[in-house]
mmCIF file of C-alpha atoms in Angstrom:
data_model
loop_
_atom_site.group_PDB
_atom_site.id
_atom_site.type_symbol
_atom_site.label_atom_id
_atom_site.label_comp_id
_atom_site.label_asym_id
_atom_site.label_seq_id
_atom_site.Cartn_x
_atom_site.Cartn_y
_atom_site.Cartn_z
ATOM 1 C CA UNK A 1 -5.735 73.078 52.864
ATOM 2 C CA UNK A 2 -3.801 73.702 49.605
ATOM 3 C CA UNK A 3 -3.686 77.153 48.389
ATOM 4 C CA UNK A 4 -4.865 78.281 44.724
ATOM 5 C CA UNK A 5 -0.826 78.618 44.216
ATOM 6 C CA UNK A 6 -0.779 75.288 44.648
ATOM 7 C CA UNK A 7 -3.091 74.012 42.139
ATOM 8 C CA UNK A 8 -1.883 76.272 38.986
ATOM 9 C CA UNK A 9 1.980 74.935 40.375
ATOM 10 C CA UNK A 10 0.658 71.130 40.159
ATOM 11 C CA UNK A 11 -1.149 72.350 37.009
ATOM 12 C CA UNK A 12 1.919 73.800 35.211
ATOM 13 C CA UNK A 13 4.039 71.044 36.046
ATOM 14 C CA UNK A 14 1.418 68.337 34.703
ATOM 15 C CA UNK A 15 1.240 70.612 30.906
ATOM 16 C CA UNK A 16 5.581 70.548 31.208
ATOM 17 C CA UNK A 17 5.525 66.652 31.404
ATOM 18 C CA UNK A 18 2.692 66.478 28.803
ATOM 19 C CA UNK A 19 4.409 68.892 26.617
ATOM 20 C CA UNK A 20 7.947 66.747 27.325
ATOM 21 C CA UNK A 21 6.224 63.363 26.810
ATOM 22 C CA UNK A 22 4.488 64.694 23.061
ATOM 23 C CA UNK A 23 8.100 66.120 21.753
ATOM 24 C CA UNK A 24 9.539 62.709 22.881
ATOM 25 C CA UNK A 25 7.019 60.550 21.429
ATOM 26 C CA UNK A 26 6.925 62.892 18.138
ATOM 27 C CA UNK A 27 10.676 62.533 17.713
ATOM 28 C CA UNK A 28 9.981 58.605 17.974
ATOM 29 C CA UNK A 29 7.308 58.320 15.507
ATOM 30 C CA UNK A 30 9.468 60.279 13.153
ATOM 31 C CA UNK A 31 12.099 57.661 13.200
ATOM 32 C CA UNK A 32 10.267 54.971 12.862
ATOM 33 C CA UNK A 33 7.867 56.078 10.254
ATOM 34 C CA UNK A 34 10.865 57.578 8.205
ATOM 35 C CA UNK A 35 10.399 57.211 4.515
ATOM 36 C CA UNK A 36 13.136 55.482 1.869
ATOM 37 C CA UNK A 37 12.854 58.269 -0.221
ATOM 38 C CA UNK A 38 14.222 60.984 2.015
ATOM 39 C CA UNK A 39 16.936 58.664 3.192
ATOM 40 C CA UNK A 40 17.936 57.871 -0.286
ATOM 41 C CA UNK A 41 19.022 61.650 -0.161
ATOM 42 C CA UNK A 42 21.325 61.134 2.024
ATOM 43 C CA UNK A 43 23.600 58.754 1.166
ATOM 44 C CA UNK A 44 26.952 58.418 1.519
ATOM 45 C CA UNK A 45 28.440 56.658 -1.523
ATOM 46 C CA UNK A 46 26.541 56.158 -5.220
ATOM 47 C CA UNK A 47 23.722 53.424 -5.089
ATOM 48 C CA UNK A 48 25.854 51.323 -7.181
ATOM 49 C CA UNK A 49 28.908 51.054 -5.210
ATOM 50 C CA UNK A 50 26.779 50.517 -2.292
ATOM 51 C CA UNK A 51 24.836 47.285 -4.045
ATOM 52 C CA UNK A 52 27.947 45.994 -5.235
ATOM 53 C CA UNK A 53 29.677 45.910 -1.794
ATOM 54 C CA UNK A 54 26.267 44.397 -0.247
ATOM 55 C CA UNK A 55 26.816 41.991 -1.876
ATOM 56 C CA UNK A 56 30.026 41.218 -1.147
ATOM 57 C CA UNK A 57 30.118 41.888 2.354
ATOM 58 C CA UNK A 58 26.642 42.230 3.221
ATOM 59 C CA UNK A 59 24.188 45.284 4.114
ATOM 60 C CA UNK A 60 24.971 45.164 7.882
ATOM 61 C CA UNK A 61 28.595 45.537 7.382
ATOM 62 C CA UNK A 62 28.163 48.357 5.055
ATOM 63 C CA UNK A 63 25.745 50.111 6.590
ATOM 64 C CA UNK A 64 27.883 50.091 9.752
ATOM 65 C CA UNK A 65 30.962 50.864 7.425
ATOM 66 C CA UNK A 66 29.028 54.045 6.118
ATOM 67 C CA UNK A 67 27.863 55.265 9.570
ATOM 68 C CA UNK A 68 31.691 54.948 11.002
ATOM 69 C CA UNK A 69 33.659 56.465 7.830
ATOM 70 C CA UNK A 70 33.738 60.245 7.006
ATOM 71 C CA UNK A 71 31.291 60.809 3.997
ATOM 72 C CA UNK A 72 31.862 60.191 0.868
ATOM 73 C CA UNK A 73 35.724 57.992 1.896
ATOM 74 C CA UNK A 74 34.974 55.311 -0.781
ATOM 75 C CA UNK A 75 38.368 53.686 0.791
ATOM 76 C CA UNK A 76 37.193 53.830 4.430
ATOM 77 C CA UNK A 77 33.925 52.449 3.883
ATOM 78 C CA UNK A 78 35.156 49.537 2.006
ATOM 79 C CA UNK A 79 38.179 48.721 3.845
ATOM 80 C CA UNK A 80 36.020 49.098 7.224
ATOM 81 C CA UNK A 81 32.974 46.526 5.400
ATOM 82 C CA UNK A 82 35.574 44.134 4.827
ATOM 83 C CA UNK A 83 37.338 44.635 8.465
ATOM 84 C CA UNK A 84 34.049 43.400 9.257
ATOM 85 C CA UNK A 85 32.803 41.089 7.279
ATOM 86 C CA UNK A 86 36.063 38.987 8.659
ATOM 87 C CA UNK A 87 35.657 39.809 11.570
ATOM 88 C CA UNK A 88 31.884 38.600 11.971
ATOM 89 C CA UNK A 89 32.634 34.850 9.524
ATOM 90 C CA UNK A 90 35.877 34.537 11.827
ATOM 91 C CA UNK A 91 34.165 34.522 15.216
ATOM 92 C CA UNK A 92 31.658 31.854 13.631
ATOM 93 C CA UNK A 93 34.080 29.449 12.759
#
């Protein structure tokens, strides 16, 4: 016969997982739901540059570029857009 310890154990393990499976789903819902606007704050290089290598290389390649390069490296970024850019029409070929 289980013991009142029991049941407030099996109950404060069931509000932990509750509790773990809210922050978890809360932390999803925030990244998915993310707005432009805030993530327009954050960029790395001016809009500008950023269009004008787009389309040159293409937004894959530079947003890859800007998450791999130390912020604000206008060198980095481009050299690692074009890097692969190549690298992506050469293994289609």
């Amino acid at each position: 016969m289980p013991s009142q310890l029991d049941a407030a154990f099996g109950w404060g393990l069931t509000l932990i997982g509750l509790a773990a499976v809210a922050a978890a789903a809360r932390q999803i819902a925030t990244a998915a739901f993310q707005d432009e606007e805030r993530l327009e704050l954050l960029t790395a290089i001016s809009s500008d540059k950023r269009l004008k290598l787009e389309e040159k290389y293409g937004r894959w390649a530079v947003v890859t570029a800007i998450g791999v390069c130390p912020h604000d490296d206008l060198r980095c970024i481009e050299r690692e857009a074009k890097r692969l850019y190549e690298s992506r029409v050469y293994r289609r070929m």
